[in-house]
CSV table of C-alpha atoms in Angstrom, one decimal:
chain,number,residue,atom,x,y,z
A,1,UNK,CA,81.2,18.8,-382.3
A,2,UNK,CA,78.2,16.4,-383.3
A,3,UNK,CA,79.9,13.8,-381.3
A,4,UNK,CA,79.7,16.0,-377.9
A,5,UNK,CA,76.1,16.9,-378.4
A,6,UNK,CA,75.3,13.1,-379.2
A,7,UNK,CA,77.1,12.3,-375.8
A,8,UNK,CA,75.4,15.1,-373.9
A,9,UNK,CA,71.9,14.1,-375.1
A,10,UNK,CA,72.5,10.6,-374.2
A,11,UNK,CA,73.6,11.5,-370.6
A,12,UNK,CA,70.5,13.6,-370.1
A,13,UNK,CA,68.3,10.5,-371.2
A,14,UNK,CA,70.0,8.3,-368.9
A,15,UNK,CA,69.9,11.0,-365.9
A,16,UNK,CA,66.4,11.9,-365.2
A,17,UNK,CA,67.7,13.6,-362.2
A,18,UNK,CA,69.5,16.1,-364.3
A,19,UNK,CA,66.2,17.7,-366.0
A,20,UNK,CA,67.0,21.4,-364.8
A,21,UNK,CA,63.5,22.4,-366.1
A,22,UNK,CA,62.0,21.2,-362.8
A,23,UNK,CA,64.4,22.5,-360.5
A,24,UNK,CA,64.3,25.8,-362.4
A,25,UNK,CA,60.5,26.1,-362.3
A,26,UNK,CA,60.9,24.9,-358.4
A,27,UNK,CA,63.6,27.8,-358.1
A,28,UNK,CA,61.2,30.3,-359.6
A,29,UNK,CA,58.3,29.4,-357.2
A,30,UNK,CA,60.8,29.6,-354.5
A,31,UNK,CA,59.7,26.1,-353.2
A,32,UNK,CA,63.3,24.7,-352.9
A,33,UNK,CA,64.3,26.3,-349.4
A,34,UNK,CA,60.9,25.6,-348.1
A,35,UNK,CA,61.1,22.2,-348.4
A,36,UNK,CA,64.5,21.7,-347.5
A,37,UNK,CA,64.3,24.0,-344.2
A,38,UNK,CA,61.0,25.8,-343.4
A,39,UNK,CA,63.0,27.7,-341.0
A,40,UNK,CA,65.1,29.5,-343.8
A,41,UNK,CA,64.5,33.2,-343.6
A,42,UNK,CA,63.5,35.4,-346.8
A,43,UNK,CA,67.1,37.0,-347.0
A,44,UNK,CA,68.5,33.6,-347.1
A,45,UNK,CA,66.2,32.5,-350.0
A,46,UNK,CA,67.0,35.5,-351.8
A,47,UNK,CA,70.8,34.9,-351.4
A,48,UNK,CA,70.1,31.4,-352.9
A,49,UNK,CA,68.3,32.7,-356.0
A,50,UNK,CA,71.0,35.4,-356.3
A,51,UNK,CA,73.5,32.8,-356.5
A,52,UNK,CA,71.5,30.7,-358.6
A,53,UNK,CA,70.8,33.3,-361.2
A,54,UNK,CA,74.4,34.5,-361.6
A,55,UNK,CA,75.7,30.9,-362.5
A,56,UNK,CA,76.8,30.7,-366.1
A,57,UNK,CA,74.6,28.9,-368.4
A,58,UNK,CA,75.4,28.0,-371.9
A,59,UNK,CA,73.3,29.0,-374.7
A,60,UNK,CA,71.8,25.7,-375.3
A,61,UNK,CA,70.7,25.4,-371.5
A,62,UNK,CA,68.9,28.7,-371.7
A,63,UNK,CA,67.1,27.8,-374.7
A,64,UNK,CA,66.2,24.2,-373.6
A,65,UNK,CA,66.1,24.9,-369.6
A,66,UNK,CA,68.4,21.8,-369.1
A,67,UNK,CA,71.6,21.9,-366.9
A,68,UNK,CA,75.0,21.2,-368.6
A,69,UNK,CA,76.2,17.4,-368.0
A,70,UNK,CA,79.0,16.4,-365.6
A,71,UNK,CA,82.0,15.2,-367.4
A,72,UNK,CA,85.1,15.9,-368.2
A,73,UNK,CA,84.7,18.6,-370.3
A,74,UNK,CA,82.3,20.5,-368.2
A,75,UNK,CA,83.1,22.5,-364.9
A,76,UNK,CA,80.4,22.0,-362.3
A,77,UNK,CA,76.9,20.2,-362.2
A,78,UNK,CA,75.4,22.3,-359.3
A,79,UNK,CA,75.3,25.9,-358.4
A,80,UNK,CA,77.0,27.0,-355.1
A,81,UNK,CA,73.8,27.9,-353.9
A,82,UNK,CA,72.3,24.3,-354.4
A,83,UNK,CA,75.5,23.2,-352.4
A,84,UNK,CA,74.8,25.5,-349.5
A,85,UNK,CA,71.1,24.4,-349.6
A,86,UNK,CA,72.3,20.8,-349.5
A,87,UNK,CA,74.9,21.1,-346.6
A,88,UNK,CA,72.0,23.1,-344.7
A,89,UNK,CA,69.6,20.5,-345.3
A,90,UNK,CA,72.2,17.8,-343.9
A,91,UNK,CA,72.5,20.1,-340.9
A,92,UNK,CA,68.6,20.4,-340.2
A,93,UNK,CA,68.3,16.5,-340.4
A,94,UNK,CA,70.6,16.6,-337.3
A,95,UNK,CA,67.8,18.4,-335.3
A,96,UNK,CA,65.6,15.3,-335.9
A,97,UNK,CA,67.8,13.2,-334.0
A,98,UNK,CA,67.5,15.4,-331.0
A,99,UNK,CA,63.9,15.4,-331.4
A,100,UNK,CA,63.6,11.8,-331.5
A,101,UNK,CA,65.8,11.7,-328.3
A,102,UNK,CA,63.5,14.3,-326.7
A,103,UNK,CA,60.7,12.1,-328.1
A,104,UNK,CA,62.0,9.2,-326.6
A,105,UNK,CA,63.0,11.0,-323.0
A,106,UNK,CA,59.4,12.3,-323.0
A,107,UNK,CA,57.9,9.0,-323.6
A,108,UNK,CA,60.0,7.4,-320.8
A,109,UNK,CA,58.9,9.9,-318.6
A,110,UNK,CA,55.1,9.4,-319.3
A,111,UNK,CA,55.5,6.1,-319.2
A,112,UNK,CA,57.0,5.9,-315.6
A,113,UNK,CA,54.4,8.3,-314.7
A,114,UNK,CA,51.6,6.0,-316.0
A,115,UNK,CA,53.0,3.2,-314.6
A,116,UNK,CA,53.3,4.8,-311.0
A,117,UNK,CA,49.9,6.4,-311.1
A,118,UNK,CA,48.5,2.9,-312.3
A,119,UNK,CA,50.3,1.1,-309.4
A,120,UNK,CA,49.0,3.9,-307.0
A,121,UNK,CA,45.4,3.3,-308.5
A,122,UNK,CA,45.7,-0.1,-308.2
A,123,UNK,CA,46.8,0.0,-304.4
A,124,UNK,CA,44.1,2.5,-303.8
A,125,UNK,CA,41.5,0.1,-305.5
A,126,UNK,CA,43.0,-2.9,-303.3
A,127,UNK,CA,42.6,-0.8,-300.3
A,128,UNK,CA,39.1,0.0,-300.9
A,129,UNK,CA,38.3,-3.4,-301.8
A,130,UNK,CA,40.1,-4.6,-298.2
A,131,UNK,CA,38.0,-1.9,-296.5
A,132,UNK,CA,34.9,-3.0,-298.3
A,133,UNK,CA,35.2,-6.7,-297.6
A,134,UNK,CA,35.7,-5.7,-293.9
A,135,UNK,CA,32.4,-3.7,-294.0
A,136,UNK,CA,30.7,-6.5,-295.5
A,137,UNK,CA,32.3,-8.9,-293.2
A,138,UNK,CA,31.0,-7.0,-290.2
A,139,UNK,CA,27.4,-6.5,-291.3
A,140,UNK,CA,27.6,-10.4,-292.4
A,141,UNK,CA,28.2,-10.9,-288.5
A,142,UNK,CA,26.0,-8.2,-287.3
A,143,UNK,CA,23.1,-10.3,-289.4
A,144,UNK,CA,24.3,-13.4,-288.2
A,145,UNK,CA,24.1,-12.5,-284.6
A,146,UNK,CA,20.4,-10.9,-285.4
A,147,UNK,CA,19.4,-14.2,-287.1
A,148,UNK,CA,20.6,-16.3,-284.2
A,149,UNK,CA,18.5,-14.1,-282.0
A,150,UNK,CA,15.4,-14.3,-284.1
A,151,UNK,CA,15.9,-17.9,-284.6
A,152,UNK,CA,15.9,-18.5,-280.6
A,153,UNK,CA,13.0,-16.2,-280.4
A,154,UNK,CA,10.9,-18.5,-282.8
A,155,UNK,CA,12.1,-21.6,-280.7
A,156,UNK,CA,11.0,-19.7,-277.8
A,157,UNK,CA,7.5,-18.9,-279.3
A,158,UNK,CA,7.1,-22.3,-280.3
A,159,UNK,CA,7.9,-23.3,-277.0
A,160,UNK,CA,5.5,-21.0,-275.6
A,161,UNK,CA,2.5,-22.4,-278.1
A,162,UNK,CA,3.3,-25.9,-276.8
A,163,UNK,CA,2.9,-24.9,-273.1
A,164,UNK,CA,-0.2,-22.8,-274.0
A,165,UNK,CA,-1.7,-26.0,-275.6
A,166,UNK,CA,-0.9,-28.2,-272.6
A,167,UNK,CA,-2.3,-25.5,-270.5
A,168,UNK,CA,-5.5,-25.5,-272.5
A,169,UNK,CA,-5.6,-29.2,-272.4
A,170,UNK,CA,-5.0,-29.3,-268.5
A,171,UNK,CA,-8.0,-26.6,-268.0
A,172,UNK,CA,-10.3,-29.1,-270.2
A,173,UNK,CA,-9.4,-31.8,-267.7
A,174,UNK,CA,-10.2,-29.2,-264.7
A,175,UNK,CA,-13.8,-28.7,-266.7
A,176,UNK,CA,-14.1,-32.4,-266.7
A,177,UNK,CA,-13.6,-32.6,-263.0
A,178,UNK,CA,-16.0,-30.0,-262.3
A,179,UNK,CA,-18.5,-31.5,-264.3
A,180,UNK,CA,-17.9,-34.5,-263.0
A,181,UNK,CA,-18.2,-33.1,-259.4
A,182,UNK,CA,-21.5,-31.4,-259.9
A,183,UNK,CA,-22.8,-34.4,-261.5
A,184,UNK,CA,-21.8,-36.7,-258.3
A,185,UNK,CA,-23.1,-34.1,-255.8
A,186,UNK,CA,-26.6,-34.2,-257.8
A,187,UNK,CA,-26.7,-37.9,-256.4
A,188,UNK,CA,-27.3,-36.4,-252.8
A,189,UNK,CA,-30.8,-37.1,-251.4
A,190,UNK,CA,-33.4,-34.1,-251.6
A,191,UNK,CA,-32.7,-32.6,-248.2
A,192,UNK,CA,-29.0,-32.2,-249.1
A,193,UNK,CA,-29.7,-31.1,-252.6
A,194,UNK,CA,-29.1,-27.5,-251.7
A,195,UNK,CA,-26.9,-24.6,-253.6
A,196,UNK,CA,-24.3,-24.4,-250.8
A,197,UNK,CA,-21.1,-22.4,-251.4
A,198,UNK,CA,-19.4,-25.5,-252.6
A,199,UNK,CA,-21.6,-25.3,-255.6
A,200,UNK,CA,-21.2,-21.9,-256.1
A,201,UNK,CA,-17.7,-22.0,-256.2
A,202,UNK,CA,-17.7,-25.1,-258.7
A,203,UNK,CA,-19.7,-22.7,-260.6
A,204,UNK,CA,-17.5,-20.0,-260.3
A,205,UNK,CA,-14.6,-22.3,-261.3
A,206,UNK,CA,-16.4,-23.3,-264.5
A,207,UNK,CA,-16.9,-19.8,-265.7
A,208,UNK,CA,-13.2,-19.1,-264.9
A,209,UNK,CA,-12.2,-22.1,-266.7
A,210,UNK,CA,-14.2,-21.2,-269.9
A,211,UNK,CA,-12.5,-17.4,-269.6
A,212,UNK,CA,-9.0,-18.9,-269.4
A,213,UNK,CA,-9.8,-21.1,-272.4
A,214,UNK,CA,-10.7,-18.2,-274.4
A,215,UNK,CA,-7.8,-16.0,-273.0
A,216,UNK,CA,-5.4,-18.8,-274.0
A,217,UNK,CA,-7.0,-19.3,-277.4
A,218,UNK,CA,-6.6,-15.5,-278.2
A,219,UNK,CA,-2.9,-15.8,-277.1
A,220,UNK,CA,-2.3,-18.7,-279.4
A,221,UNK,CA,-3.7,-16.4,-282.2
A,222,UNK,CA,-1.4,-13.7,-281.4
A,223,UNK,CA,1.5,-16.1,-281.3
A,224,UNK,CA,0.5,-17.3,-284.9
A,225,UNK,CA,0.5,-13.6,-286.1
A,226,UNK,CA,4.1,-13.1,-284.1
A,227,UNK,CA,5.5,-16.2,-285.5
A,228,UNK,CA,4.4,-14.8,-289.2
A,229,UNK,CA,6.1,-11.6,-288.5
A,230,UNK,CA,9.3,-13.4,-286.9
A,231,UNK,CA,9.6,-15.7,-290.0
A,232,UNK,CA,9.3,-12.8,-292.4
A,233,UNK,CA,12.1,-11.0,-290.5
A,234,UNK,CA,14.1,-14.1,-290.6
A,235,UNK,CA,13.5,-14.7,-294.2
A,236,UNK,CA,14.9,-10.8,-294.7
A,237,UNK,CA,18.0,-11.6,-292.8
A,238,UNK,CA,18.9,-14.9,-294.5
A,239,UNK,CA,18.5,-13.3,-297.9
A,240,UNK,CA,20.5,-10.4,-297.0
A,241,UNK,CA,23.1,-12.6,-295.2
A,242,UNK,CA,23.1,-14.6,-298.5
A,243,UNK,CA,23.9,-11.6,-300.6
A,244,UNK,CA,26.6,-10.4,-298.3
A,245,UNK,CA,28.1,-14.1,-298.3
A,246,UNK,CA,28.5,-13.9,-302.1
A,247,UNK,CA,29.6,-10.3,-301.9
A,248,UNK,CA,32.1,-10.9,-299.4
A,249,UNK,CA,33.5,-14.1,-301.2
A,250,UNK,CA,33.6,-11.8,-304.6
A,251,UNK,CA,35.5,-9.1,-303.1
A,252,UNK,CA,38.0,-11.6,-301.4
A,253,UNK,CA,38.7,-13.2,-304.7
A,254,UNK,CA,39.1,-9.7,-306.2
A,255,UNK,CA,41.7,-9.1,-303.4
A,256,UNK,CA,43.6,-11.9,-304.2
A,257,UNK,CA,43.8,-11.0,-307.8
A,258,UNK,CA,47.1,-9.2,-309.1
A,259,UNK,CA,48.3,-8.1,-312.2
A,260,UNK,CA,50.7,-11.1,-312.9
A,261,UNK,CA,47.5,-13.6,-312.0
A,262,UNK,CA,47.2,-15.9,-314.8
A,263,UNK,CA,43.5,-16.2,-314.7
A,264,UNK,CA,43.1,-12.6,-315.7
A,265,UNK,CA,40.8,-12.1,-318.9
A,266,UNK,CA,39.5,-9.2,-320.9
A,267,UNK,CA,36.2,-8.3,-320.0
A,268,UNK,CA,35.5,-5.2,-322.1
A,269,UNK,CA,31.6,-4.9,-321.4
A,270,UNK,CA,32.1,-4.8,-317.7
A,271,UNK,CA,33.5,-1.1,-317.7
A,272,UNK,CA,29.8,0.5,-316.9
A,273,UNK,CA,27.6,1.5,-314.0
A,274,UNK,CA,24.7,-0.9,-314.2
A,275,UNK,CA,20.8,0.8,-313.7
A,276,UNK,CA,20.1,-1.7,-311.0
A,277,UNK,CA,23.2,-0.8,-308.8
A,278,UNK,CA,22.6,0.5,-305.4
A,279,UNK,CA,24.1,3.6,-303.9
A,280,UNK,CA,26.2,3.6,-300.5
A,281,UNK,CA,23.6,5.4,-298.8
A,282,UNK,CA,20.8,3.4,-300.0
A,283,UNK,CA,23.0,0.0,-299.3
A,284,UNK,CA,23.4,0.9,-295.6
A,285,UNK,CA,19.6,2.0,-295.3
A,286,UNK,CA,18.4,-1.4,-296.5
A,287,UNK,CA,20.7,-3.0,-294.0
A,288,UNK,CA,19.6,-0.8,-290.9
A,289,UNK,CA,15.8,-1.4,-292.2
A,290,UNK,CA,16.3,-4.8,-292.3
A,291,UNK,CA,17.9,-5.0,-288.6
A,292,UNK,CA,15.4,-2.5,-287.3
A,293,UNK,CA,12.5,-4.5,-288.6
A,294,UNK,CA,14.3,-7.9,-286.9
A,295,UNK,CA,14.9,-6.0,-283.9
A,296,UNK,CA,11.2,-5.1,-283.6
A,297,UNK,CA,9.8,-8.2,-284.3
A,298,UNK,CA,12.1,-9.8,-281.7
A,299,UNK,CA,11.1,-6.8,-279.3
A,300,UNK,CA,7.3,-7.6,-280.0
A,301,UNK,CA,7.8,-11.3,-279.5
A,302,UNK,CA,9.6,-10.8,-276.1
A,303,UNK,CA,6.8,-8.3,-274.9
A,304,UNK,CA,4.4,-10.7,-276.0
A,305,UNK,CA,5.9,-13.8,-274.0
A,306,UNK,CA,6.3,-11.7,-271.0
A,307,UNK,CA,2.7,-10.9,-271.2
A,308,UNK,CA,1.7,-14.3,-271.6
A,309,UNK,CA,3.8,-15.5,-268.7
A,310,UNK,CA,2.1,-12.9,-266.7
A,311,UNK,CA,-1.4,-14.2,-268.1
A,312,UNK,CA,-0.6,-17.7,-267.4
A,313,UNK,CA,0.9,-17.1,-264.1
A,314,UNK,CA,-2.4,-15.0,-263.2
A,315,UNK,CA,-4.7,-17.8,-264.7
A,316,UNK,CA,-2.8,-20.5,-262.7
A,317,UNK,CA,-3.0,-18.3,-259.5
A,318,UNK,CA,-6.7,-17.8,-259.9
A,319,UNK,CA,-7.4,-21.4,-260.8
A,320,UNK,CA,-5.5,-22.4,-257.8
A,321,UNK,CA,-7.2,-20.1,-255.6
A,322,UNK,CA,-10.7,-21.3,-256.8
A,323,UNK,CA,-9.3,-24.9,-256.0
A,324,UNK,CA,-8.4,-23.9,-252.8
A,325,UNK,CA,-11.8,-22.1,-252.1
A,326,UNK,CA,-13.5,-25.7,-253.3
A,327,UNK,CA,-11.6,-27.7,-251.1
A,328,UNK,CA,-11.9,-25.3,-248.0
A,329,UNK,CA,-15.7,-25.6,-248.5
A,330,UNK,CA,-15.5,-29.3,-249.1
A,331,UNK,CA,-13.8,-29.4,-245.8
A,332,UNK,CA,-16.2,-27.2,-244.2
A,333,UNK,CA,-19.2,-29.2,-245.1
A,334,UNK,CA,-17.2,-32.4,-243.9
A,335,UNK,CA,-16.4,-30.4,-240.5
A,336,UNK,CA,-20.5,-29.6,-240.4
A,337,UNK,CA,-21.5,-33.3,-241.0
A,338,UNK,CA,-19.0,-34.6,-238.3
A,339,UNK,CA,-20.6,-31.9,-235.8
A,340,UNK,CA,-23.9,-32.7,-236.4
A,341,UNK,CA,-23.3,-36.4,-236.0
A,342,UNK,CA,-21.7,-35.4,-232.7
A,343,UNK,CA,-24.4,-33.5,-231.7
A,344,UNK,CA,-26.9,-36.3,-232.3
A,345,UNK,CA,-24.8,-38.3,-230.2
A,346,UNK,CA,-24.9,-35.7,-227.2
A,347,UNK,CA,-28.7,-35.9,-227.4
A,348,UNK,CA,-28.9,-39.4,-226.2
A,349,UNK,CA,-28.1,-38.4,-222.5
A,350,UNK,CA,-30.7,-35.7,-222.2
A,351,UNK,CA,-33.3,-38.6,-223.9
A,352,UNK,CA,-32.2,-40.9,-221.1
A,353,UNK,CA,-32.5,-38.6,-218.4
A,354,UNK,CA,-36.0,-37.4,-219.7
A,355,UNK,CA,-37.1,-41.0,-219.7
A,356,UNK,CA,-36.0,-41.7,-216.2
A,357,UNK,CA,-37.5,-38.8,-214.8
A,358,UNK,CA,-41.0,-39.6,-216.1
A,359,UNK,CA,-40.5,-43.2,-215.3
A,360,UNK,CA,-39.6,-42.3,-211.4
A,361,UNK,CA,-42.5,-39.5,-211.5
A,362,UNK,CA,-45.1,-42.3,-212.6
A,363,UNK,CA,-44.3,-44.3,-209.6
A,364,UNK,CA,-45.5,-41.7,-207.0
A,365,UNK,CA,-49.0,-42.3,-204.9
A,366,UNK,CA,-52.1,-40.4,-204.8
A,367,UNK,CA,-51.9,-39.7,-200.7
A,368,UNK,CA,-48.8,-37.5,-201.7
A,369,UNK,CA,-51.0,-35.1,-203.2
A,370,UNK,CA,-53.0,-34.2,-200.0
A,371,UNK,CA,-52.1,-31.8,-197.0
A,372,UNK,CA,-52.6,-33.1,-193.4
A,373,UNK,CA,-54.4,-29.9,-191.8
A,374,UNK,CA,-57.8,-29.1,-190.4
A,375,UNK,CA,-61.1,-28.8,-192.3
A,376,UNK,CA,-59.7,-26.0,-194.2
A,377,UNK,CA,-56.5,-28.1,-194.6
A,378,UNK,CA,-59.0,-30.7,-195.9
A,379,UNK,CA,-60.3,-28.7,-198.5
A,380,UNK,CA,-56.8,-27.4,-199.3
A,381,UNK,CA,-55.8,-30.9,-199.5
A,382,UNK,CA,-58.7,-31.8,-201.9
A,383,UNK,CA,-58.1,-28.9,-203.7
A,384,UNK,CA,-54.1,-29.6,-203.6
A,385,UNK,CA,-54.8,-33.0,-204.8
A,386,UNK,CA,-56.7,-32.2,-207.5
A,387,UNK,CA,-54.4,-29.7,-208.6
A,388,UNK,CA,-51.7,-31.8,-208.1
A,389,UNK,CA,-53.3,-34.4,-210.1
A,390,UNK,CA,-53.6,-32.0,-213.0
A,391,UNK,CA,-50.4,-30.7,-212.6
A,392,UNK,CA,-49.0,-34.2,-212.8
A,393,UNK,CA,-51.1,-35.0,-215.3
A,394,UNK,CA,-50.1,-31.9,-217.1
A,395,UNK,CA,-46.3,-32.7,-216.5
A,396,UNK,CA,-46.9,-36.5,-217.7
A,397,UNK,CA,-48.6,-35.0,-220.8
A,398,UNK,CA,-45.7,-32.6,-221.1
A,399,UNK,CA,-43.2,-35.4,-220.7
A,400,UNK,CA,-45.0,-37.9,-223.2
A,401,UNK,CA,-45.1,-35.1,-225.6
A,402,UNK,CA,-41.4,-34.4,-225.0
A,403,UNK,CA,-40.7,-37.9,-225.4
A,404,UNK,CA,-42.5,-38.1,-228.7
A,405,UNK,CA,-40.8,-35.1,-229.7
A,406,UNK,CA,-37.4,-36.4,-229.0
A,407,UNK,CA,-38.4,-39.7,-230.8
A,408,UNK,CA,-39.5,-37.6,-233.6
A,409,UNK,CA,-36.4,-35.6,-233.7
A,410,UNK,CA,-34.2,-38.8,-233.0
A,411,UNK,CA,-36.0,-40.1,-236.2
A,412,UNK,CA,-35.2,-37.2,-238.1
A,413,UNK,CA,-31.7,-37.0,-236.9
A,414,UNK,CA,-31.0,-40.4,-237.8
A,415,UNK,CA,-32.6,-40.1,-241.1
A,416,UNK,CA,-30.5,-36.7,-241.4
A,417,UNK,CA,-27.1,-38.8,-240.5
A,418,UNK,CA,-28.0,-41.4,-243.3
A,419,UNK,CA,-28.0,-38.6,-245.7
A,420,UNK,CA,-25.2,-36.7,-244.3
A,421,UNK,CA,-23.0,-39.8,-244.1
A,422,UNK,CA,-24.2,-40.3,-248.0
A,423,UNK,CA,-23.2,-36.8,-248.5
A,424,UNK,CA,-20.0,-37.2,-246.5
A,425,UNK,CA,-19.2,-40.1,-248.8
A,426,UNK,CA,-19.7,-38.1,-251.8
A,427,UNK,CA,-17.9,-35.1,-250.7
A,428,UNK,CA,-15.1,-36.7,-248.8
A,429,UNK,CA,-14.5,-40.1,-250.9
A,430,UNK,CA,-16.1,-39.6,-254.1
A,431,UNK,CA,-15.4,-36.0,-254.9
A,432,UNK,CA,-11.8,-35.9,-253.3
A,433,UNK,CA,-11.0,-38.9,-255.5
A,434,UNK,CA,-12.1,-36.8,-258.5
A,435,UNK,CA,-10.3,-33.8,-257.3
A,436,UNK,CA,-7.2,-35.5,-256.6
A,437,UNK,CA,-6.6,-35.6,-260.5
A,438,UNK,CA,-6.6,-31.8,-260.7
A,439,UNK,CA,-3.8,-30.7,-262.4
A,440,UNK,CA,-0.7,-28.9,-260.5
A,441,UNK,CA,0.7,-25.6,-261.3
A,442,UNK,CA,3.3,-27.2,-263.6
A,443,UNK,CA,0.9,-28.7,-265.8
A,444,UNK,CA,-1.3,-25.5,-265.5
A,445,UNK,CA,1.6,-23.5,-266.9
A,446,UNK,CA,2.1,-26.0,-269.4
A,447,UNK,CA,5.9,-27.0,-268.7
A,448,UNK,CA,4.7,-30.8,-268.2
């Protein structure tokens, strides 16, 4: 017996799992069944406990709380209840395999769903990027078209400025011509130093040139202001066009990216909405405002160019009409001078006739002044002779006075002819030569 007890104590020390006091405490707390299978009902736990308590224990086991050792001399180590719990635990472990299969199936399903959703989202993003790139490209083309229009308008305004400057220079030449003509006409002699219609037309031409120059100066100032507005609109267009070009290149590069692209990188800080980002409505509003500003500037420029063309044409027409009036008055003066010269030439014949009559009447004899009648007739003859003599003397005096008057008139006319010849030379040769440098309508319009 002592050998058996020593052997039992050695087996207990070698097997720490055979400490029945721990298992009995757990059984007393009803924890064995809950740890093995939480789904075990209260009846099953009671059956297990009843089976354990009905097991046969040795007096030593009851005193020490230890199980008997399993060897050739003992019947069993575990009770039937523990054996059933162990088998049930093994069976319950098979449910874990089913649960793992269910989890694996659910994982595969979720994986497929997530992958398909990611593919759909990526395709939607790709379509949105293509649509956005197309929209940016359309706005870019529209900006290029407006930029070309405003560039052409700026070139047109530059040409208008150059044309107005050339027209202004031509009008200055007209003013110089006018002053030269007035200075040349002041060289006439005193009888012809009159304020005739030509002088009045030259004065009108001078005032008209001053008004046109002031008008052209104001037009040039308006063109400069319009050029500033056009350049501002062009700057806005070019700035917006540059931004859209960069955005289109970026979106085009984004369209070319795929999941398998090797250049993809981690950029965790980009998943945000910056505060300086604009909305779609603000984006379209900004573009429309830029285009509207450009179109308004181009419209104003075209209206200004049309008004300038009308102003220049009207000014050129007025200047040409005034020049025609001056030429007409100059021609009238030439005709009048020629007419006076011909009139002087026609006075030579009446003067010769008067001198011839005077010479013929001076050759009459005194006997022709009497009558051949009786006494009465003699008296009448004497009287008639006296009267005839008186009349003849009066006629002679009248003829002499007429001759003196005609001579004086001839001298005056010859002097006037000399004056008119000088005036004719001034108006026909000198002034015509000066007016020959009058600019044409193309030069006045600034096209040459």
